[in-house]
Tab-separated table of C-alpha atoms in Angstrom:
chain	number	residue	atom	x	y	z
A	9	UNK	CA	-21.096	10.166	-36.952
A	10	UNK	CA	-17.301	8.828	-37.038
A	11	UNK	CA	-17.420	9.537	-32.966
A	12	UNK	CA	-18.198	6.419	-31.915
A	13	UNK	CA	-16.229	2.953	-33.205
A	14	UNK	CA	-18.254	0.748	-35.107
A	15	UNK	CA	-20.327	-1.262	-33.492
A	16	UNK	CA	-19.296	-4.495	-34.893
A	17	UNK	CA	-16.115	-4.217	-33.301
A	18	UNK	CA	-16.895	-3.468	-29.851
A	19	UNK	CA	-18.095	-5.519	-26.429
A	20	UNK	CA	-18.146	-5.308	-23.301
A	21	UNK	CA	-14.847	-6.000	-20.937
A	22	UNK	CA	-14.455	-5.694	-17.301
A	23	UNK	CA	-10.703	-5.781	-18.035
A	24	UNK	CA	-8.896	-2.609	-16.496
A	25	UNK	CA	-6.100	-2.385	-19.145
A	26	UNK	CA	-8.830	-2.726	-21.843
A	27	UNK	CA	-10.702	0.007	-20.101
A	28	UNK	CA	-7.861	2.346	-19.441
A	29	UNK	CA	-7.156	1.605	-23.132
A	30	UNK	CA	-10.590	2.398	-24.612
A	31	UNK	CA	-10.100	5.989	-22.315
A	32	UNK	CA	-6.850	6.884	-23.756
A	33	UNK	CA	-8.232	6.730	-27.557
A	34	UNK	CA	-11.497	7.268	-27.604
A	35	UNK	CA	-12.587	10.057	-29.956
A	36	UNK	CA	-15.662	10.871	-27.762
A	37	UNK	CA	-15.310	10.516	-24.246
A	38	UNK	CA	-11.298	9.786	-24.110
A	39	UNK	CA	-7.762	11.306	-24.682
A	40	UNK	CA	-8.121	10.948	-28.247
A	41	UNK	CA	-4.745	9.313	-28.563
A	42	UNK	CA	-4.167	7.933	-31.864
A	43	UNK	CA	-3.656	4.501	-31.916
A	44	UNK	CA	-0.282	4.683	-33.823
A	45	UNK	CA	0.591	5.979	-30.664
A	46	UNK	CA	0.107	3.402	-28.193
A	47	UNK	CA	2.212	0.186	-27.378
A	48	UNK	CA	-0.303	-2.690	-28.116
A	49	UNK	CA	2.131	-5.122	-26.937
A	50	UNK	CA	2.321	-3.626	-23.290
A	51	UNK	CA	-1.483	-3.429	-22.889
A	52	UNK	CA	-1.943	-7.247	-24.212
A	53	UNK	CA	0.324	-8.102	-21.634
A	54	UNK	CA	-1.605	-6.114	-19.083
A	55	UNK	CA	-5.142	-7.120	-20.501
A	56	UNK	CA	-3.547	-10.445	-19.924
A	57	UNK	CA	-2.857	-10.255	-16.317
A	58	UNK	CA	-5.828	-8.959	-15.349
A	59	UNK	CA	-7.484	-12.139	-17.269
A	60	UNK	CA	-5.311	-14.668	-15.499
A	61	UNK	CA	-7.277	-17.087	-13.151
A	62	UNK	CA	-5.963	-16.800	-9.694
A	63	UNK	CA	-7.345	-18.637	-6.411
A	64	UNK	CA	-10.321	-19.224	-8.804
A	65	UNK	CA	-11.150	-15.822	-10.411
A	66	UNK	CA	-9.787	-13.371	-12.499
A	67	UNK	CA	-7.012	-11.598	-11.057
A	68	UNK	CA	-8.614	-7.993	-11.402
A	69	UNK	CA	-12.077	-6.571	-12.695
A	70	UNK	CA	-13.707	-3.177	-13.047
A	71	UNK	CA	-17.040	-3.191	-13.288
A	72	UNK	CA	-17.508	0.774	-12.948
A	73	UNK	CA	-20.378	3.037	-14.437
A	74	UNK	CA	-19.174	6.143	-15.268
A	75	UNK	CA	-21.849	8.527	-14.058
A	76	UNK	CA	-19.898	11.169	-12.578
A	77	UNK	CA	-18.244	14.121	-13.802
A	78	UNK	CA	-14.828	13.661	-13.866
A	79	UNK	CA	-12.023	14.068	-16.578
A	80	UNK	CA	-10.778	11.179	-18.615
A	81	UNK	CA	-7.411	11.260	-16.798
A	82	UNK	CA	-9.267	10.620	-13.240
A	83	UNK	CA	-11.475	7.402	-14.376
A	84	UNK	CA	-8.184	6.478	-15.832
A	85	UNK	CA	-6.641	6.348	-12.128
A	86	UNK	CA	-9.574	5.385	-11.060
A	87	UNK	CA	-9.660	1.854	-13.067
A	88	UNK	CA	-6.268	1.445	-12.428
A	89	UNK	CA	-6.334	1.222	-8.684
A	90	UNK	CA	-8.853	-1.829	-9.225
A	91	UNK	CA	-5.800	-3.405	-10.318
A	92	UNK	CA	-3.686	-2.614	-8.308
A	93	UNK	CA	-2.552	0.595	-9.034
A	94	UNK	CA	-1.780	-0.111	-12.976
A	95	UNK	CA	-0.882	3.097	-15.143
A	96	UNK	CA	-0.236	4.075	-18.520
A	97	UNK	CA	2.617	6.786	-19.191
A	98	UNK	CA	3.832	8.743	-22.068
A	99	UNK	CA	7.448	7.240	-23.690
A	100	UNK	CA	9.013	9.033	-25.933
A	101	UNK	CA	5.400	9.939	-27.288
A	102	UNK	CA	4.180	6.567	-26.972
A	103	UNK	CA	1.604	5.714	-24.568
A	104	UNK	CA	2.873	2.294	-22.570
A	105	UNK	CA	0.811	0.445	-19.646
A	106	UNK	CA	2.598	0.026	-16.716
A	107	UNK	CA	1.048	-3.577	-15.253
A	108	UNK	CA	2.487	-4.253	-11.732
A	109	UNK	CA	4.248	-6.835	-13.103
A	110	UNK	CA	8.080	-6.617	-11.820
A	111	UNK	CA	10.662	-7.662	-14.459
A	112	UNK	CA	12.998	-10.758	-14.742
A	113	UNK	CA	16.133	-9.731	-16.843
A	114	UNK	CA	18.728	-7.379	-15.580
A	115	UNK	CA	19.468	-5.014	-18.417
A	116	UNK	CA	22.381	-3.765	-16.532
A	117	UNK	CA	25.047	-3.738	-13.774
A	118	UNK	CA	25.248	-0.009	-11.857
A	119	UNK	CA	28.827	0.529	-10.041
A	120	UNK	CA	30.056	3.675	-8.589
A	121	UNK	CA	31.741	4.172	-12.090
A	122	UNK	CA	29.157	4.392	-13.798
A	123	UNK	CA	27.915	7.695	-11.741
A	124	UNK	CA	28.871	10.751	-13.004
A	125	UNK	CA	31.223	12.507	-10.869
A	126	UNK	CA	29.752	15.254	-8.377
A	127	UNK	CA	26.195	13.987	-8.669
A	128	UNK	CA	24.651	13.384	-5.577
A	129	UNK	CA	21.558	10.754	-5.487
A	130	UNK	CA	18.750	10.718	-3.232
A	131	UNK	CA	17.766	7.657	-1.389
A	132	UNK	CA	14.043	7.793	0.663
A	133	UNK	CA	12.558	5.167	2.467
A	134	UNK	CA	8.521	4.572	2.588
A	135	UNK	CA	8.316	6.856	-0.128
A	136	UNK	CA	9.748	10.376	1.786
A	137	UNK	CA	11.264	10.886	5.146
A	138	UNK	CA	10.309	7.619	6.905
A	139	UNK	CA	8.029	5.041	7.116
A	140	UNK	CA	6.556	7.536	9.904
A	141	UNK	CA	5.103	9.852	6.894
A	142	UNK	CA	2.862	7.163	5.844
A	143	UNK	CA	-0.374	5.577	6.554
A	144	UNK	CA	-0.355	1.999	8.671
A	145	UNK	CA	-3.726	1.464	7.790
A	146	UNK	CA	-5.522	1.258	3.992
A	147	UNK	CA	-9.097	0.846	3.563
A	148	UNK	CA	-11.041	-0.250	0.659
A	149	UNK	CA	-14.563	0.273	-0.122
A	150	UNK	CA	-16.149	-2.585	-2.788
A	151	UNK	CA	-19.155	-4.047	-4.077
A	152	UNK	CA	-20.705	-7.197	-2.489
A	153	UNK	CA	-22.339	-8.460	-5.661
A	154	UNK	CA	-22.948	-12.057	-3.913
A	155	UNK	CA	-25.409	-10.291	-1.456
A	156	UNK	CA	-29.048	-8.630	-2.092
A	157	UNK	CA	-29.101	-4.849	-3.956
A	158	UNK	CA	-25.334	-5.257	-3.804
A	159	UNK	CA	-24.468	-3.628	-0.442
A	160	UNK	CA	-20.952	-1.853	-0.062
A	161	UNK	CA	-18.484	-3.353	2.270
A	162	UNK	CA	-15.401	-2.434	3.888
A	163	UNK	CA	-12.339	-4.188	3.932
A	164	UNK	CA	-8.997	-3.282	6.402
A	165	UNK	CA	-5.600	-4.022	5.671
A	166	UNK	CA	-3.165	-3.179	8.538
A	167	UNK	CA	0.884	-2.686	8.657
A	168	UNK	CA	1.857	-5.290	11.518
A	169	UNK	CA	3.120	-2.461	13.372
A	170	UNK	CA	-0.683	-2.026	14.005
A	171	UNK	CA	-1.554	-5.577	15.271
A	172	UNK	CA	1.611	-5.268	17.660
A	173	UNK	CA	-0.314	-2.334	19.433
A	174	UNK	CA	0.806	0.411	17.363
A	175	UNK	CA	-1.538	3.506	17.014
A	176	UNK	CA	-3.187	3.407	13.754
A	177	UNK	CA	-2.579	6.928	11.608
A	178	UNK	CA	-5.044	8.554	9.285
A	179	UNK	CA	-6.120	5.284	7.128
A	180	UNK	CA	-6.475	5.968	3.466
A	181	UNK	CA	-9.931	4.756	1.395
A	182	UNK	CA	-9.844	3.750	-1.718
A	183	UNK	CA	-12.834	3.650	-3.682
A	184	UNK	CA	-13.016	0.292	-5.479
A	185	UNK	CA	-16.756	-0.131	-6.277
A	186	UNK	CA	-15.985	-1.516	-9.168
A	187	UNK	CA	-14.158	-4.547	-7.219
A	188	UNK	CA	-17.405	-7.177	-6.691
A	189	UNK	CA	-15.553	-9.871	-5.394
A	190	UNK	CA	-13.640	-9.223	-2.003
A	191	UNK	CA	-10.939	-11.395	-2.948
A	192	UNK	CA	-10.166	-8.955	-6.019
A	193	UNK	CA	-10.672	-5.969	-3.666
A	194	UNK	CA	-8.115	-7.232	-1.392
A	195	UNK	CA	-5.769	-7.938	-4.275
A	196	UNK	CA	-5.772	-4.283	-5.354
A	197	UNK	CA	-5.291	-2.865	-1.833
A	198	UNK	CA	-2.585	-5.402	-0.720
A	199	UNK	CA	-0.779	-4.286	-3.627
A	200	UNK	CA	-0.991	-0.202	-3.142
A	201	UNK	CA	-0.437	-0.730	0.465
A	202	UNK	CA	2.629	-3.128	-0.049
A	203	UNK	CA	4.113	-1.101	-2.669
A	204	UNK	CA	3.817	2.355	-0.253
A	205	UNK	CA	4.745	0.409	3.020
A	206	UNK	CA	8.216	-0.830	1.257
A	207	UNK	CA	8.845	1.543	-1.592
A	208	UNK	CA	12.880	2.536	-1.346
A	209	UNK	CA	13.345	5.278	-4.425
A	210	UNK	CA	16.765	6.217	-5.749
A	211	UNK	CA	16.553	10.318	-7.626
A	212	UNK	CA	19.075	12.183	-9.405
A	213	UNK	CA	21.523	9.314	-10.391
A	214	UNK	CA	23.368	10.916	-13.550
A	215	UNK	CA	24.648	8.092	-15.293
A	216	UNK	CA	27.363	8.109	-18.365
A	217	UNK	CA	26.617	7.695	-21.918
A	218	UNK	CA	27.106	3.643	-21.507
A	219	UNK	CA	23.864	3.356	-19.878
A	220	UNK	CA	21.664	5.138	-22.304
A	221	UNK	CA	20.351	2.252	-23.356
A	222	UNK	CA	18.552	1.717	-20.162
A	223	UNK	CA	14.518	2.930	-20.448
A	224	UNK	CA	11.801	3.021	-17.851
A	225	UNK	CA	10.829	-0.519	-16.993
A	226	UNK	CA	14.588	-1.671	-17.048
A	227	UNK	CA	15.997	-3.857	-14.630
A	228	UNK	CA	19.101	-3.236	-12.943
A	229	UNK	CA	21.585	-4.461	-10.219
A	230	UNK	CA	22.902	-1.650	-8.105
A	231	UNK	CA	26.772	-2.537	-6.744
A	232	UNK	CA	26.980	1.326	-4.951
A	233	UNK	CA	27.994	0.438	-1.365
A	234	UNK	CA	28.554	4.212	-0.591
A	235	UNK	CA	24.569	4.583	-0.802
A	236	UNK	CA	24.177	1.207	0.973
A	237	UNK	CA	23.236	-1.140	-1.984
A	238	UNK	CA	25.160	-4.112	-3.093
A	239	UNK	CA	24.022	-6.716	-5.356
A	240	UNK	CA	20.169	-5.046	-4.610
A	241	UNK	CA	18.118	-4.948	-8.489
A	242	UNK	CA	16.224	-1.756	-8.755
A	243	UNK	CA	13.741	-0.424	-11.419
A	244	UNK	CA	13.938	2.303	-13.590
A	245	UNK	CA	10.914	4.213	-13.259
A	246	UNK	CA	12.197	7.300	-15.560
A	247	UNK	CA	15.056	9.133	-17.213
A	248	UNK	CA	16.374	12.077	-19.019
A	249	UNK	CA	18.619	12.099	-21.282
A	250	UNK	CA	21.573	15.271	-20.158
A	251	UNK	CA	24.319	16.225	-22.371
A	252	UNK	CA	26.424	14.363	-20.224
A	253	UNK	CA	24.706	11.018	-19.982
A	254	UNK	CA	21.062	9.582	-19.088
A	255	UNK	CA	19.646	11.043	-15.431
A	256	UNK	CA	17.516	7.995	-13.595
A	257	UNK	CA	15.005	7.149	-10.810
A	258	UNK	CA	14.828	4.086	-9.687
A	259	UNK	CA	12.479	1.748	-7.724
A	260	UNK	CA	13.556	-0.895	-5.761
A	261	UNK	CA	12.591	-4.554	-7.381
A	262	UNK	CA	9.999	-6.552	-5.914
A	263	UNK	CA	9.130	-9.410	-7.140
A	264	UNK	CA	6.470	-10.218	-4.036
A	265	UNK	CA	4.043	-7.541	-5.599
A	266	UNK	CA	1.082	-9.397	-7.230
C-alpha cells in the first residue's frame, strides 16, 4: 500500500519525457524524487515535443517493456536515446529535462573581458582530440511493428566521409527497440550522430561575477577571437560558482538538431 499511485490517475504514455518522469519519482521502481523537486514546466515542454506531429507521426515514442535487470538510472538513458538523446539533470537540487531543443534568446554577450585573467579554456572538436576519435558510422536497432511478429531491423547512418570512400571505424549500436516506426528510429540516431559528428565544447572558462546570472541551458554569443570565435552563440551546458566568479562549459548552438 501507498507504493503504487492511485490508479485513477494513471495511463499509459509512450511519451519519453513522461516515462523518464514516472522513473525519476516513482516510489517503487524509480529514484524516488519528490515531486517538489522536479521542474514540471521543463518536462511539459519536453512531453510536448515528443507529442508534436512531424512528417505525419509523433516526433518520438518509447514503447519499451522493462524486463531486464537494470537500475532506474540506465532505463532512464535508455528512453532517452529514443528521443534523441533527451536527459534530465540535477539543478541546484531540482531535477530539469534537458529536450534537444536548442534555445532562441541570447542571455548574454562573452568578450575577452569578461574572462578572468590567467584562466586558460579548453576548446575540442568532435567531442576530444579530433573528429578522428569518433565513430563515422551509427547503427540503430528498432522494431518493425508494420511487419508480422514484429521483426527487428537495422538502420545505417553514415558521416559523408564514408560515402566518399572513407574506411568506416567501429560503428556504434544503439538499441532502440522501443522505436516501431523507422522514421522515429532514424530521428533519434540522426540526432546522437549529428550532435557527436559536430559537437565543438568550450571547458574551464572562469567568468566574473557579471555573468552569474547565466545557468545551464543559457544562450550566449562568444566575441573571443583569441580562441577563434566571433559572433559564434554557444550553450551553457554547466557551471560552478568560484569565489571569483561563475566557471562554464559550453556547447556550441545548433539550431539544425531536431
Amino acid at each position: 500500500a501507498g507504493e503504487y499511485a492511485d490508479e485513477a490517475s494513471c495511463a499509459f504514455s509512450a511519451n519519453p519525457a513522461l516515462e523518464i518522469l514516472d522513473l525519476l519519482t516513482h516510489p517503487q521502481y524509480g529514484l524516488k524524487v519528490s515531486p517538489t523537486r522536479i521542474d514540471m514546466a521543463s518536462f511539459t515542454a519536453g512531453a510536448n515535443r515528443c507529442d508534436e506531429i512531424v512528417d505525419g507521426i509523433k516526433r518520438y515514442e518509447c514503447h519499451v517493456y522493462i524486463r531486464e535487470k537494470r537500475t532506474a538510472w540506465e532505463w532512464i538513458e535508455t528512453i532517452g536515446l529514443h528521443a534523441g538523446g533527451m536527459r534530465p539533470r540535477e539543478v541546484d537540487g531540482v531535477w530539469v529535462l534537458d529536450t534537444g531543443e536548442e534555445p532562441t534568446v541570447v542571455d548574454a554577450t562573452i568578450t575577452s573581458d569578461h574572462i578572468v585573467a590567467g584562466t586558460r579554456p579548453r576548446v575540442s572538436y568532435g567531442g576530444g582530440a579530433g573528429f578522428a576519435d569518433l565513430p563515422n558510422s551509427f547503427v540503430a536497432e528498432w522494431t518493425d511493428s508494420s511487419a508480422r511478429r514484429w521483426p527487428k531491423r537495422q538502420l545505417v547512418l553514415n558521416h559523408p566521409e564514408v560515402d566518399a570512400g572513407a574506411e568506416v571505424r567501429p560503428s556504434v549500436t544503439y538499441q532502440l527497440d522501443g522505436c516501431l516506426k523507422e522514421k522515429q528510429a532514424y530521428r533519434c540516431l540522426w540526432a546522437i550522430a549529428h550532435r557527436a559528428w559536430s559537437e565543438v565544447t568550450i571547458t574551464g572558462m572562469d567568468l566574473l561575477p557579471e555573468m552569474l546570472h547565466l545557468k545551464a541551458g543559457s544562450l550566449v554569443t562568444l566575441q573571443v577571437e583569441k580562441l577563434g570565435f566571433k559572433d559564434n552563440d554557444f550553450v551553457v551546458t554547466d557551471t560552478v560558482y568560484t569565489g571569483a566568479g561563475i566557471r562554464v562549459s559550453l556547447r556550441l548552438h545548433d539550431p539544425a538538431i531536431w
